[in-house]
PDB file of C-alpha atoms in Angstrom:
ATOM      1  CA  MET R   4      17.161  -7.765  10.740  1.00 75.00           C
ATOM      2  CA  PHE R   5      13.371  -8.205  10.555  1.00 85.00           C
ATOM      3  CA  THR R   6      13.387  -6.700   7.047  1.00 89.00           C
ATOM      4  CA  GLU R   7      15.689  -9.438   5.740  1.00 92.00           C
ATOM      5  CA  ALA R   8      13.739 -11.814   7.666  1.00 93.00           C
ATOM      6  CA  ILE R   9      10.578 -11.022   5.891  1.00 93.00           C
ATOM      7  CA  GLU R  10      12.357 -10.585   2.524  1.00 94.00           C
ATOM      8  CA  ALA R  11      13.472 -14.292   2.688  1.00 95.00           C
ATOM      9  CA  ILE R  12       9.961 -15.193   3.182  1.00 96.00           C
ATOM     10  CA  LEU R  13       8.737 -13.471   0.374  1.00 97.00           C
ATOM     11  CA  VAL R  14      11.452 -14.425  -2.146  1.00 97.00           C
ATOM     12  CA  ASP R  15      10.239 -17.679  -1.155  1.00 96.00           C
ATOM     13  CA  HIS R  16       6.605 -17.485  -1.206  1.00 96.00           C
ATOM     14  CA  CYS R  17       5.555 -14.442  -3.006  1.00 98.00           C
ATOM     15  CA  THR R  18       7.076 -15.394  -6.732  1.00 97.00           C
ATOM     16  CA  PRO R  19       5.244 -14.020  -9.316  1.00 97.00           C
ATOM     17  CA  ALA R  20       3.359 -17.409 -10.041  1.00 97.00           C
ATOM     18  CA  ALA R  21       2.047 -17.274  -6.668  1.00 98.00           C
ATOM     19  CA  ILE R  22       1.028 -14.118  -6.939  1.00 98.00           C
ATOM     20  CA  ARG R  23      -0.786 -14.744 -10.610  1.00 97.00           C
ATOM     21  CA  ALA R  24      -2.357 -18.018  -8.919  1.00 98.00           C
ATOM     22  CA  ILE R  25      -3.994 -15.858  -6.069  1.00 98.00           C
ATOM     23  CA  GLU R  26      -5.290 -13.517  -8.549  1.00 97.00           C
ATOM     24  CA  ASN R  27      -6.793 -15.666 -10.565  1.00 96.00           C
ATOM     25  CA  GLY R  28      -8.713 -17.324  -7.805  1.00 96.00           C
ATOM     26  CA  GLY R  29      -6.420 -19.815  -6.083  1.00 97.00           C
ATOM     27  CA  SER R  30      -5.952 -19.987  -2.495  1.00 97.00           C
ATOM     28  CA  ALA R  31      -3.704 -17.868  -0.400  1.00 97.00           C
ATOM     29  CA  ALA R  32      -3.528 -20.094   2.751  1.00 96.00           C
ATOM     30  CA  ALA R  33       0.253 -20.776   1.596  1.00 96.00           C
ATOM     31  CA  LEU R  34       1.651 -17.264   2.032  1.00 97.00           C
ATOM     32  CA  TRP R  35      -0.525 -16.155   4.388  1.00 97.00           C
ATOM     33  CA  GLY R  36       0.431 -19.284   6.632  1.00 96.00           C
ATOM     34  CA  ALA R  37       4.063 -18.662   5.987  1.00 96.00           C
ATOM     35  CA  LEU R  38       3.715 -15.001   7.179  1.00 96.00           C
ATOM     36  CA  ALA R  39       1.846 -15.705  10.250  1.00 95.00           C
ATOM     37  CA  GLU R  40       3.581 -18.674  11.231  1.00 95.00           C
ATOM     38  CA  SER R  41       6.268 -16.377  11.589  1.00 93.00           C
ATOM     39  CA  GLY R  42       5.113 -13.961  13.466  1.00 92.00           C
ATOM     40  CA  PHE R  43       5.403 -11.067  11.738  1.00 92.00           C
ATOM     41  CA  LEU R  44       1.564 -10.675  11.833  1.00 96.00           C
ATOM     42  CA  GLU R  45       2.453  -9.208  15.479  1.00 95.00           C
ATOM     43  CA  LEU R  46       5.109  -7.178  14.609  1.00 96.00           C
ATOM     44  CA  MET R  47       2.979  -4.015  16.423  1.00 97.00           C
ATOM     45  CA  ALA R  48       1.504  -6.037  18.903  1.00 94.00           C
ATOM     46  CA  SER R  49       2.945  -5.587  22.335  1.00 91.00           C
ATOM     47  CA  GLU R  50       5.250  -7.573  23.837  1.00 90.00           C
ATOM     48  CA  GLU R  51       2.716  -8.470  26.581  1.00 88.00           C
ATOM     49  CA  ALA R  52       0.436  -9.735  23.969  1.00 87.00           C
ATOM     50  CA  GLY R  53       3.235 -11.808  22.703  1.00 86.00           C
ATOM     51  CA  GLY R  54       4.526  -9.356  19.593  1.00 91.00           C
ATOM     52  CA  ALA R  55       7.429  -7.461  19.069  1.00 92.00           C
ATOM     53  CA  GLY R  56       6.137  -3.673  19.620  1.00 93.00           C
ATOM     54  CA  LEU R  57       7.470  -2.078  17.053  1.00 96.00           C
ATOM     55  CA  ASP R  58       6.733   1.284  16.849  1.00 97.00           C
ATOM     56  CA  LEU R  59       6.032   2.994  12.735  1.00 98.00           C
ATOM     57  CA  ASP R  60      10.004   3.841  11.799  1.00 97.00           C
ATOM     58  CA  ALA R  61      10.760   0.006  12.302  1.00 97.00           C
ATOM     59  CA  VAL R  62       8.354  -1.549  10.520  1.00 97.00           C
ATOM     60  CA  PHE R  63       8.973   1.040   7.354  1.00 98.00           C
ATOM     61  CA  PRO R  64      10.819  -0.798   5.627  1.00 97.00           C
ATOM     62  CA  ILE R  65       8.885  -4.317   5.726  1.00 97.00           C
ATOM     63  CA  PHE R  66       5.650  -1.998   4.341  1.00 98.00           C
ATOM     64  CA  VAL R  67       8.093  -1.158   1.656  1.00 98.00           C
ATOM     65  CA  ALA R  68       9.142  -4.754   0.980  1.00 98.00           C
ATOM     66  CA  MET R  69       5.506  -6.190   0.802  1.00 98.00           C
ATOM     67  CA  GLY R  70       5.285  -3.022  -2.041  1.00 98.00           C
ATOM     68  CA  ARG R  71       8.484  -4.630  -3.734  1.00 98.00           C
ATOM     69  CA  HIS R  72       6.890  -7.860  -3.645  1.00 98.00           C
ATOM     70  CA  ALA R  73       3.435  -7.080  -4.809  1.00 98.00           C
ATOM     71  CA  VAL R  74       2.205  -8.952  -1.849  1.00 98.00           C
ATOM     72  CA  PRO R  75      -1.320 -10.062  -2.758  1.00 98.00           C
ATOM     73  CA  VAL R  76      -2.424 -10.609   1.081  1.00 98.00           C
ATOM     74  CA  PRO R  77      -3.230  -7.785   3.614  1.00 98.00           C
ATOM     75  CA  ALA R  78      -0.446  -8.814   5.566  1.00 98.00           C
ATOM     76  CA  ALA R  79       0.326  -4.865   6.251  1.00 98.00           C
ATOM     77  CA  GLN R  80      -3.270  -4.261   6.995  1.00 98.00           C
ATOM     78  CA  ARG R  81      -3.588  -7.122   9.598  1.00 98.00           C
ATOM     79  CA  ILE R  82       0.117  -5.852  10.930  1.00 98.00           C
ATOM     80  CA  ALA R  83      -1.416  -2.370  11.584  1.00 98.00           C
ATOM     81  CA  ALA R  84      -4.542  -3.742  12.830  1.00 97.00           C
ATOM     82  CA  ARG R  85      -2.629  -4.964  15.703  1.00 96.00           C
ATOM     83  CA  ALA R  86      -1.759  -0.958  16.566  1.00 97.00           C
ATOM     84  CA  LEU R  87      -5.335   0.192  15.825  1.00 97.00           C
ATOM     85  CA  LEU R  88      -6.899  -2.410  18.154  1.00 96.00           C
ATOM     86  CA  GLY R  89      -4.788  -2.329  20.934  1.00 91.00           C
ATOM     87  CA  ASP R  90      -5.477  -4.601  23.170  1.00 87.00           C
ATOM     88  CA  VAL R  91      -8.443  -6.610  21.336  1.00 92.00           C
ATOM     89  CA  ALA R  92      -7.346  -9.550  20.106  1.00 92.00           C
ATOM     90  CA  PRO R  93      -8.345 -10.034  16.313  1.00 94.00           C
ATOM     91  CA  PRO R  94      -9.801 -12.615  14.344  1.00 95.00           C
ATOM     92  CA  GLN R  95      -7.952 -15.612  12.656  1.00 94.00           C
ATOM     93  CA  GLY R  96      -7.627 -15.172   9.253  1.00 96.00           C
ATOM     94  CA  LEU R  97      -7.299 -12.575   6.327  1.00 98.00           C
ATOM     95  CA  LEU R  98      -8.133  -9.044   7.899  1.00 98.00           C
ATOM     96  CA  THR R  99      -8.414  -5.557   6.313  1.00 98.00           C
ATOM     97  CA  LEU R 100      -9.324  -1.994   6.794  1.00 98.00           C
ATOM     98  CA  ALA R 101     -11.537  -0.074   5.323  1.00 98.00           C
ATOM     99  CA  GLY R 102     -11.375   3.682   6.149  1.00 96.00           C
ATOM    100  CA  HIS R 103     -14.486   4.977   4.764  1.00 95.00           C
ATOM    101  CA  ALA R 104     -17.646   2.377   6.034  1.00 97.00           C
ATOM    102  CA  GLN R 105     -20.879   4.403   5.700  1.00 96.00           C
ATOM    103  CA  ARG R 106     -24.129   3.832   6.960  1.00 95.00           C
ATOM    104  CA  ALA R 107     -27.291   3.324   4.409  1.00 95.00           C
ATOM    105  CA  ALA R 108     -30.802   4.799   5.457  1.00 94.00           C
ATOM    106  CA  ASP R 109     -31.946   0.912   5.898  1.00 93.00           C
ATOM    107  CA  GLY R 110     -29.013   0.235   8.536  1.00 92.00           C
ATOM    108  CA  SER R 111     -26.946  -1.569   6.179  1.00 95.00           C
ATOM    109  CA  ILE R 112     -23.103  -0.622   5.909  1.00 96.00           C
ATOM    110  CA  GLY R 113     -21.186  -0.208   3.219  1.00 97.00           C
ATOM    111  CA  ALA R 114     -17.267  -0.014   2.218  1.00 98.00           C
ATOM    112  CA  ALA R 115     -16.656   0.938  -1.350  1.00 96.00           C
ATOM    113  CA  HIS R 116     -13.219  -0.234  -2.797  1.00 96.00           C
ATOM    114  CA  VAL R 117     -11.563  -2.322   0.152  1.00 98.00           C
ATOM    115  CA  ALA R 118      -8.226  -3.338  -0.715  1.00 98.00           C
ATOM    116  CA  PHE R 119      -8.196  -7.215  -0.674  1.00 98.00           C
ATOM    117  CA  GLY R 120     -11.463  -6.826  -0.203  1.00 98.00           C
ATOM    118  CA  ALA R 121     -12.287  -9.940  -2.805  1.00 97.00           C
ATOM    119  CA  ILE R 122     -10.415 -12.386  -0.165  1.00 98.00           C
ATOM    120  CA  ALA R 123     -10.377 -10.938   3.160  1.00 98.00           C
ATOM    121  CA  ASP R 124     -12.016 -13.210   5.787  1.00 98.00           C
ATOM    122  CA  HIS R 125     -12.747  -9.753   8.129  1.00 98.00           C
ATOM    123  CA  VAL R 126     -12.838  -5.961   7.900  1.00 98.00           C
ATOM    124  CA  LEU R 127     -11.573  -3.605  10.430  1.00 98.00           C
ATOM    125  CA  ALA R 128     -13.232  -0.258   9.408  1.00 98.00           C
ATOM    126  CA  ASN R 129     -14.387   3.266  10.539  1.00 97.00           C
ATOM    127  CA  LEU R 130     -18.014   3.582  10.843  1.00 96.00           C
ATOM    128  CA  ASP R 131     -18.911   7.297  11.806  1.00 94.00           C
ATOM    129  CA  GLY R 132     -15.815   7.529  13.794  1.00 96.00           C
ATOM    130  CA  GLN R 133     -15.931   3.980  15.511  1.00 97.00           C
ATOM    131  CA  LEU R 134     -13.930   1.187  14.726  1.00 97.00           C
ATOM    132  CA  VAL R 135     -15.656  -2.083  14.147  1.00 97.00           C
ATOM    133  CA  LEU R 136     -15.063  -5.176  13.246  1.00 97.00           C
ATOM    134  CA  LEU R 137     -17.105  -6.941  10.150  1.00 97.00           C
ATOM    135  CA  ASP R 138     -17.292 -10.749   8.726  1.00 97.00           C
ATOM    136  CA  ALA R 139     -16.517 -10.109   5.441  1.00 98.00           C
ATOM    137  CA  ALA R 140     -18.287 -13.852   5.258  1.00 97.00           C
ATOM    138  CA  ARG R 141     -21.381 -12.259   5.802  1.00 97.00           C
ATOM    139  CA  ALA R 142     -21.212  -9.241   3.075  1.00 97.00           C
ATOM    140  CA  GLN R 143     -21.889  -8.915  -0.701  1.00 97.00           C
ATOM    141  CA  ARG R 144     -18.969  -8.598  -2.185  1.00 97.00           C
ATOM    142  CA  THR R 145     -18.953  -6.473  -5.947  1.00 97.00           C
ATOM    143  CA  THR R 146     -15.458  -6.602  -7.548  1.00 94.00           C
ATOM    144  CA  THR R 147     -13.730  -4.042  -9.456  1.00 91.00           C
ATOM    145  CA  GLY R 148     -14.167  -5.764 -12.532  1.00 89.00           C
ATOM    146  CA  ILE R 149     -10.482  -4.790 -13.202  1.00 90.00           C
ATOM    147  CA  ARG R 150      -8.139  -7.827 -14.175  1.00 88.00           C
ATOM    148  CA  GLY R 151      -6.267  -9.094 -11.431  1.00 92.00           C
ATOM    149  CA  SER R 152      -7.542  -7.023  -8.706  1.00 96.00           C
ATOM    150  CA  LEU R 153      -8.273  -8.271  -5.566  1.00 97.00           C
ATOM    151  CA  GLY R 154     -10.211  -4.912  -4.290  1.00 97.00           C
ATOM    152  CA  ALA R 155     -14.080  -5.139  -3.570  1.00 98.00           C
ATOM    153  CA  SER R 156     -17.082  -2.927  -2.189  1.00 98.00           C
ATOM    154  CA  LEU R 157     -18.740  -4.872   0.753  1.00 98.00           C
ATOM    155  CA  ARG R 158     -21.927  -4.350   2.063  1.00 97.00           C
ATOM    156  CA  TRP R 159     -23.850  -5.611   4.804  1.00 97.00           C
ATOM    157  CA  THR R 160     -26.977  -5.950   6.434  1.00 97.00           C
ATOM    158  CA  ALA R 161     -28.255  -4.010   9.556  1.00 94.00           C
ATOM    159  CA  ASP R 162     -28.206  -7.152  11.789  1.00 94.00           C
ATOM    160  CA  ALA R 163     -24.273  -8.325  10.752  1.00 93.00           C
ATOM    161  CA  VAL R 164     -22.913  -4.872  12.746  1.00 89.00           C
ATOM    162  CA  GLY R 165     -21.638  -6.091  16.281  1.00 88.00           C
ATOM    163  CA  ALA R 166     -21.169  -3.390  18.872  1.00 93.00           C
ATOM    164  CA  PRO R 167     -17.993  -1.078  18.319  1.00 96.00           C
ATOM    165  CA  VAL R 168     -14.459  -2.316  19.109  1.00 96.00           C
ATOM    166  CA  GLY R 169     -13.173   1.277  19.990  1.00 96.00           C
ATOM    167  CA  ASP R 170     -13.544   4.810  18.936  1.00 97.00           C
ATOM    168  CA  ASN R 171     -10.415   5.440  17.219  1.00 97.00           C
ATOM    169  CA  GLY R 172     -12.251   4.418  13.997  1.00 97.00           C
ATOM    170  CA  ALA R 173     -10.573   7.918  11.883  1.00 97.00           C
ATOM    171  CA  GLN R 174      -6.879   6.506  12.535  1.00 98.00           C
ATOM    172  CA  VAL R 175      -8.191   3.545  10.084  1.00 98.00           C
ATOM    173  CA  ALA R 176      -8.355   5.937   7.229  1.00 97.00           C
ATOM    174  CA  VAL R 177      -5.230   7.148   7.786  1.00 98.00           C
ATOM    175  CA  PHE R 178      -2.970   4.234   8.476  1.00 98.00           C
ATOM    176  CA  SER R 179      -4.440   2.522   5.394  1.00 98.00           C
ATOM    177  CA  ALA R 180      -3.166   5.888   3.291  1.00 98.00           C
ATOM    178  CA  ALA R 181       0.469   5.315   5.024  1.00 98.00           C
ATOM    179  CA  LEU R 182       0.599   1.596   4.110  1.00 98.00           C
ATOM    180  CA  HIS R 183      -0.238   2.332   0.582  1.00 98.00           C
ATOM    181  CA  ALA R 184       2.260   5.329   0.434  1.00 98.00           C
ATOM    182  CA  ALA R 185       4.790   2.517   1.563  1.00 98.00           C
ATOM    183  CA  ALA R 186       3.558  -0.142  -0.747  1.00 98.00           C
ATOM    184  CA  LEU R 187       4.094   2.772  -3.785  1.00 98.00           C
ATOM    185  CA  ALA R 188       7.192   3.376  -2.739  1.00 98.00           C
ATOM    186  CA  GLY R 189       8.140  -0.049  -2.768  1.00 98.00           C
ATOM    187  CA  ALA R 190       6.740  -1.446  -5.989  1.00 98.00           C
ATOM    188  CA  MET R 191       8.262   1.916  -7.861  1.00 98.00           C
ATOM    189  CA  GLU R 192      11.974   0.830  -6.394  1.00 98.00           C
ATOM    190  CA  ARG R 193      10.776  -2.594  -7.995  1.00 98.00           C
ATOM    191  CA  LEU R 194       9.720  -1.117 -11.242  1.00 97.00           C
ATOM    192  CA  PHE R 195      12.698   1.165 -11.801  1.00 98.00           C
ATOM    193  CA  ALA R 196      15.280  -1.920 -11.380  1.00 98.00           C
ATOM    194  CA  MET R 197      13.157  -3.572 -14.037  1.00 98.00           C
ATOM    195  CA  THR R 198      13.580  -1.165 -16.239  1.00 98.00           C
ATOM    196  CA  LEU R 199      17.323  -0.097 -15.591  1.00 98.00           C
ATOM    197  CA  GLY R 200      17.916  -3.705 -15.875  1.00 98.00           C
ATOM    198  CA  TYR R 201      16.167  -3.993 -19.176  1.00 97.00           C
ATOM    199  CA  CYS R 202      17.745  -1.149 -20.667  1.00 98.00           C
ATOM    200  CA  ASN R 203      21.204  -2.422 -19.898  1.00 97.00           C
ATOM    201  CA  ASP R 204      20.369  -5.654 -21.529  1.00 96.00           C
ATOM    202  CA  ARG R 205      18.434  -4.811 -24.511  1.00 95.00           C
ATOM    203  CA  VAL R 206      20.935  -4.246 -27.524  1.00 95.00           C
ATOM    204  CA  GLN R 207      19.835  -2.145 -30.509  1.00 93.00           C
ATOM    205  CA  PHE R 208      22.381  -1.017 -33.101  1.00 93.00           C
ATOM    206  CA  GLY R 209      25.162  -2.691 -31.476  1.00 94.00           C
ATOM    207  CA  LYS R 210      24.437  -1.381 -27.833  1.00 96.00           C
ATOM    208  CA  ALA R 211      22.590  -1.284 -25.377  1.00 97.00           C
ATOM    209  CA  ILE R 212      19.529   0.583 -25.021  1.00 96.00           C
ATOM    210  CA  GLY R 213      20.718   2.719 -21.742  1.00 96.00           C
ATOM    211  CA  LYS R 214      23.845   3.563 -23.751  1.00 96.00           C
ATOM    212  CA  PHE R 215      21.134   6.253 -25.601  1.00 97.00           C
ATOM    213  CA  GLN R 216      20.910   9.876 -24.220  1.00 97.00           C
ATOM    214  CA  SER R 217      17.336  10.091 -24.472  1.00 96.00           C
ATOM    215  CA  ILE R 218      17.273   6.923 -22.688  1.00 97.00           C
ATOM    216  CA  GLN R 219      19.282   7.852 -20.178  1.00 98.00           C
ATOM    217  CA  HIS R 220      17.019  11.069 -19.637  1.00 98.00           C
ATOM    218  CA  GLN R 221      13.799   8.854 -18.763  1.00 98.00           C
ATOM    219  CA  LEU R 222      15.653   6.613 -16.708  1.00 98.00           C
ATOM    220  CA  SER R 223      17.217   9.514 -14.640  1.00 98.00           C
ATOM    221  CA  VAL R 224      13.731  11.327 -14.326  1.00 98.00           C
ATOM    222  CA  MET R 225      12.177   8.368 -13.423  1.00 98.00           C
ATOM    223  CA  ALA R 226      14.871   7.803 -10.473  1.00 98.00           C
ATOM    224  CA  GLU R 227      14.032  11.271  -9.132  1.00 98.00           C
ATOM    225  CA  HIS R 228      10.815  10.328  -8.688  1.00 98.00           C
ATOM    226  CA  VAL R 229      11.290   7.106  -7.216  1.00 98.00           C
ATOM    227  CA  ALA R 230      13.592   8.349  -4.585  1.00 98.00           C
ATOM    228  CA  CYS R 231      10.952  11.178  -3.814  1.00 98.00           C
ATOM    229  CA  ALA R 232       8.607   8.882  -3.516  1.00 98.00           C
ATOM    230  CA  GLY R 233      10.764   6.720  -0.748  1.00 98.00           C
ATOM    231  CA  VAL R 234      11.676  10.113   0.984  1.00 98.00           C
ATOM    232  CA  ALA R 235       8.285  11.184   1.450  1.00 98.00           C
ATOM    233  CA  ALA R 236       6.440   7.570   2.191  1.00 98.00           C
ATOM    234  CA  GLU R 237       8.497   7.978   4.950  1.00 98.00           C
ATOM    235  CA  LEU R 238       6.972  10.673   6.558  1.00 98.00           C
ATOM    236  CA  ALA R 239       4.002   8.962   7.891  1.00 98.00           C
ATOM    237  CA  PHE R 240       6.344   6.641   9.890  1.00 98.00           C
ATOM    238  CA  LYS R 241       7.597   8.690  13.012  1.00 96.00           C
ATOM    239  CA  ALA R 242      10.114   7.052  15.222  1.00 96.00           C
ATOM    240  CA  GLY R 243       7.935   6.531  18.911  1.00 96.00           C
ATOM    241  CA  GLU R 244       4.723   6.295  17.294  1.00 96.00           C
ATOM    242  CA  LYS R 245       2.146   3.794  16.902  1.00 97.00           C
ATOM    243  CA  ILE R 246      -0.222   5.543  14.640  1.00 98.00           C
ATOM    244  CA  PRO R 247       0.752   7.341  11.565  1.00 98.00           C
ATOM    245  CA  PRO R 248      -0.231  11.023  12.027  1.00 98.00           C
ATOM    246  CA  LEU R 249      -2.716  12.838   9.485  1.00 98.00           C
ATOM    247  CA  LEU R 250      -0.893  15.802   7.963  1.00 98.00           C
ATOM    248  CA  ALA R 251       2.353  13.693   7.528  1.00 98.00           C
ATOM    249  CA  THR R 252       0.639  10.933   6.054  1.00 98.00           C
ATOM    250  CA  ALA R 253      -1.834  13.024   3.659  1.00 98.00           C
ATOM    251  CA  THR R 254       1.812  14.216   2.485  1.00 98.00           C
ATOM    252  CA  ALA R 255       3.390  11.034   2.125  1.00 98.00           C
ATOM    253  CA  LYS R 256       0.502   9.452   0.176  1.00 98.00           C
ATOM    254  CA  ALA R 257       0.048  12.619  -2.438  1.00 98.00           C
ATOM    255  CA  ARG R 258       3.288  12.421  -3.454  1.00 98.00           C
ATOM    256  CA  THR R 259       3.946   9.008  -3.900  1.00 98.00           C
ATOM    257  CA  SER R 260       0.433   8.793  -5.640  1.00 98.00           C
ATOM    258  CA  ALA R 261       1.604  11.735  -7.971  1.00 98.00           C
ATOM    259  CA  SER R 262       4.510   9.794  -8.799  1.00 98.00           C
ATOM    260  CA  VAL R 263       2.221   6.793 -10.450  1.00 98.00           C
ATOM    261  CA  PRO R 264       1.804   8.060 -13.630  1.00 98.00           C
ATOM    262  CA  LEU R 265       5.756   9.022 -14.792  1.00 98.00           C
ATOM    263  CA  VAL R 266       7.033   6.100 -13.168  1.00 98.00           C
ATOM    264  CA  ALA R 267       4.509   3.524 -14.385  1.00 97.00           C
ATOM    265  CA  SER R 268       4.012   5.228 -17.878  1.00 96.00           C
ATOM    266  CA  THR R 269       7.894   5.743 -18.625  1.00 97.00           C
ATOM    267  CA  ALA R 270       8.794   2.080 -17.358  1.00 97.00           C
ATOM    268  CA  HIS R 271       6.272   0.732 -20.358  1.00 96.00           C
ATOM    269  CA  ALA R 272       7.539   2.822 -22.677  1.00 96.00           C
ATOM    270  CA  LEU R 273      11.161   1.768 -22.235  1.00 97.00           C
ATOM    271  CA  HIS R 274      10.058  -1.695 -22.312  1.00 96.00           C
ATOM    272  CA  GLY R 275       8.402  -1.311 -25.174  1.00 92.00           C
ATOM    273  CA  ALA R 276       6.149  -4.122 -26.474  1.00 83.00           C
ATOM    274  CA  ILE R 277       7.308  -6.796 -24.026  1.00 85.00           C
ATOM    275  CA  GLY R 278       5.956  -4.545 -21.174  1.00 83.00           C
ATOM    276  CA  VAL R 279       2.611  -4.795 -22.187  1.00 84.00           C
ATOM    277  CA  THR R 280       2.243  -8.343 -22.122  1.00 90.00           C
ATOM    278  CA  GLU R 281       0.530 -10.483 -19.908  1.00 91.00           C
ATOM    279  CA  GLU R 282       3.808 -13.138 -19.193  1.00 94.00           C
ATOM    280  CA  PHE R 283       5.875 -10.449 -18.554  1.00 95.00           C
ATOM    281  CA  ASP R 284       6.006  -9.321 -14.445  1.00 97.00           C
ATOM    282  CA  LEU R 285       6.313  -5.817 -15.142  1.00 97.00           C
ATOM    283  CA  GLN R 286       2.100  -5.614 -15.132  1.00 96.00           C
ATOM    284  CA  LEU R 287       2.279  -7.026 -11.898  1.00 96.00           C
ATOM    285  CA  TYR R 288       3.734  -4.073 -10.439  1.00 97.00           C
ATOM    286  CA  SER R 289       2.198  -1.229 -12.725  1.00 96.00           C
ATOM    287  CA  ARG R 290      -0.934  -2.198 -12.148  1.00 96.00           C
ATOM    288  CA  ARG R 291      -1.054  -2.283  -8.488  1.00 97.00           C
ATOM    289  CA  LEU R 292       0.525   1.396  -8.907  1.00 98.00           C
ATOM    290  CA  HIS R 293      -2.156   2.753 -10.377  1.00 97.00           C
ATOM    291  CA  GLU R 294      -4.860   0.709  -7.926  1.00 97.00           C
ATOM    292  CA  TRP R 295      -2.765   1.571  -4.787  1.00 98.00           C
ATOM    293  CA  ARG R 296      -2.741   5.408  -6.229  1.00 98.00           C
ATOM    294  CA  MET R 297      -6.384   5.704  -6.098  1.00 97.00           C
ATOM    295  CA  ALA R 298      -6.484   3.845  -2.806  1.00 97.00           C
ATOM    296  CA  ASP R 299      -7.736   5.765  -0.012  1.00 96.00           C
ATOM    297  CA  GLY R 300      -8.004   9.033  -2.149  1.00 96.00           C
ATOM    298  CA  SER R 301      -5.317  10.243  -4.920  1.00 97.00           C
ATOM    299  CA  GLU R 302      -3.013  12.917  -4.264  1.00 98.00           C
ATOM    300  CA  THR R 303      -6.216  15.235  -5.445  1.00 98.00           C
ATOM    301  CA  TYR R 304      -7.990  14.434  -2.117  1.00 98.00           C
ATOM    302  CA  TRP R 305      -4.713  14.184   0.487  1.00 98.00           C
ATOM    303  CA  ASN R 306      -3.496  17.657  -1.060  1.00 98.00           C
ATOM    304  CA  ARG R 307      -6.731  19.128  -0.206  1.00 98.00           C
ATOM    305  CA  ILE R 308      -6.360  17.970   3.580  1.00 98.00           C
ATOM    306  CA  VAL R 309      -2.937  19.225   4.019  1.00 98.00           C
ATOM    307  CA  GLY R 310      -4.173  22.735   1.846  1.00 97.00           C
ATOM    308  CA  GLU R 311      -7.269  23.193   4.119  1.00 98.00           C
ATOM    309  CA  ALA R 312      -4.698  22.522   6.993  1.00 98.00           C
ATOM    310  CA  LEU R 313      -2.452  25.184   6.020  1.00 97.00           C
ATOM    311  CA  LEU R 314      -5.235  27.872   5.461  1.00 97.00           C
ATOM    312  CA  GLY R 315      -6.302  27.120   8.767  1.00 97.00           C
ATOM    313  CA  SER R 316      -3.140  27.848  10.184  1.00 96.00           C
ATOM    314  CA  ALA R 317      -1.756  30.543  11.955  1.00 94.00           C
ATOM    315  CA  THR R 318       1.816  30.313  11.117  1.00 94.00           C
ATOM    316  CA  PRO R 319       3.268  32.872   9.166  1.00 93.00           C
ATOM    317  CA  SER R 320       4.801  30.841   6.628  1.00 95.00           C
ATOM    318  CA  VAL R 321       4.520  27.591   4.329  1.00 95.00           C
ATOM    319  CA  LEU R 322       8.246  26.592   5.194  1.00 96.00           C
ATOM    320  CA  GLN R 323       7.402  27.040   9.261  1.00 97.00           C
ATOM    321  CA  PHE R 324       3.605  25.180   9.074  1.00 96.00           C
ATOM    322  CA  THR R 325       5.914  22.078   7.210  1.00 96.00           C
ATOM    323  CA  MET R 326       8.344  22.330   9.230  1.00 95.00           C
ATOM    324  CA  GLU R 327       6.228  22.166  12.649  1.00 95.00           C
ATOM    325  CA  GLU R 328       3.377  20.104  11.150  1.00 94.00           C
ATOM    326  CA  ILE R 329       4.554  17.678   8.610  1.00 95.00           C
ATOM    327  CA  LEU R 330       8.363  16.656   9.200  1.00 93.00           C
TER     328      LEU R 330
END
């Protein structure tokens, strides 16, 4: 019910034209306002606080849908912030997550490559294990320099940092990685649908190129990776839980990120020259795939976390470790 409703809002307000406008410096107020007024930003808030009190398994398809629509505002991060903050009410405005903020010797705080850091009003950050709310308007922002990217590195002076609002800062990085795993799964679904549609429509030598065996083989491999990414991403969103578990999230982020190079390159290869043009929508999703693959750490970072946990475990087999710690 929630997924269908938010899909309807995204179809109306998160069009490719709206995404391009926000990427080029336009206001995100219309899209953000539509999501806020519908109440979707409070899905994980408790019912006592006026929210829906949803668990992770209920919000997973919503986060996937946001990836499928390449949502250019931190809506998923704002929904997650409600679970991370507990009884603390988040501030109004665009709020994003920073899982690895660091304090410098002069007391300033830096957060590198923050998703939506270029447009966020507030940042909920993990600072030495503490949960801190930071006013993005007081930060020095350095954009990534990548065309269309809404990410940025932010730095605050020491006097801009208030008291912690919780001691669960480590959960920010894990939740942010889970969000990106779900977004990757959704964006890959969209990329595959676009590619399959193009191969069925594009005619060469008297028949659709999707009828050629070599094209079918590439589509089959692409479909396997997209399906695998969807299943892996769901691992992080356990029923009855509010915060994604570390090892399941590490597996989800690692596996979805690992599929990005093949899915993106196959999509562009099968679209031919049109696939690399700015006017064609394919780049809206493939650019995000590469950016989200690196967000919160690539597959190399998260595979290491799983590997270290396995080596430190007393379980007698990899299968048993997987069954007990990840699934």
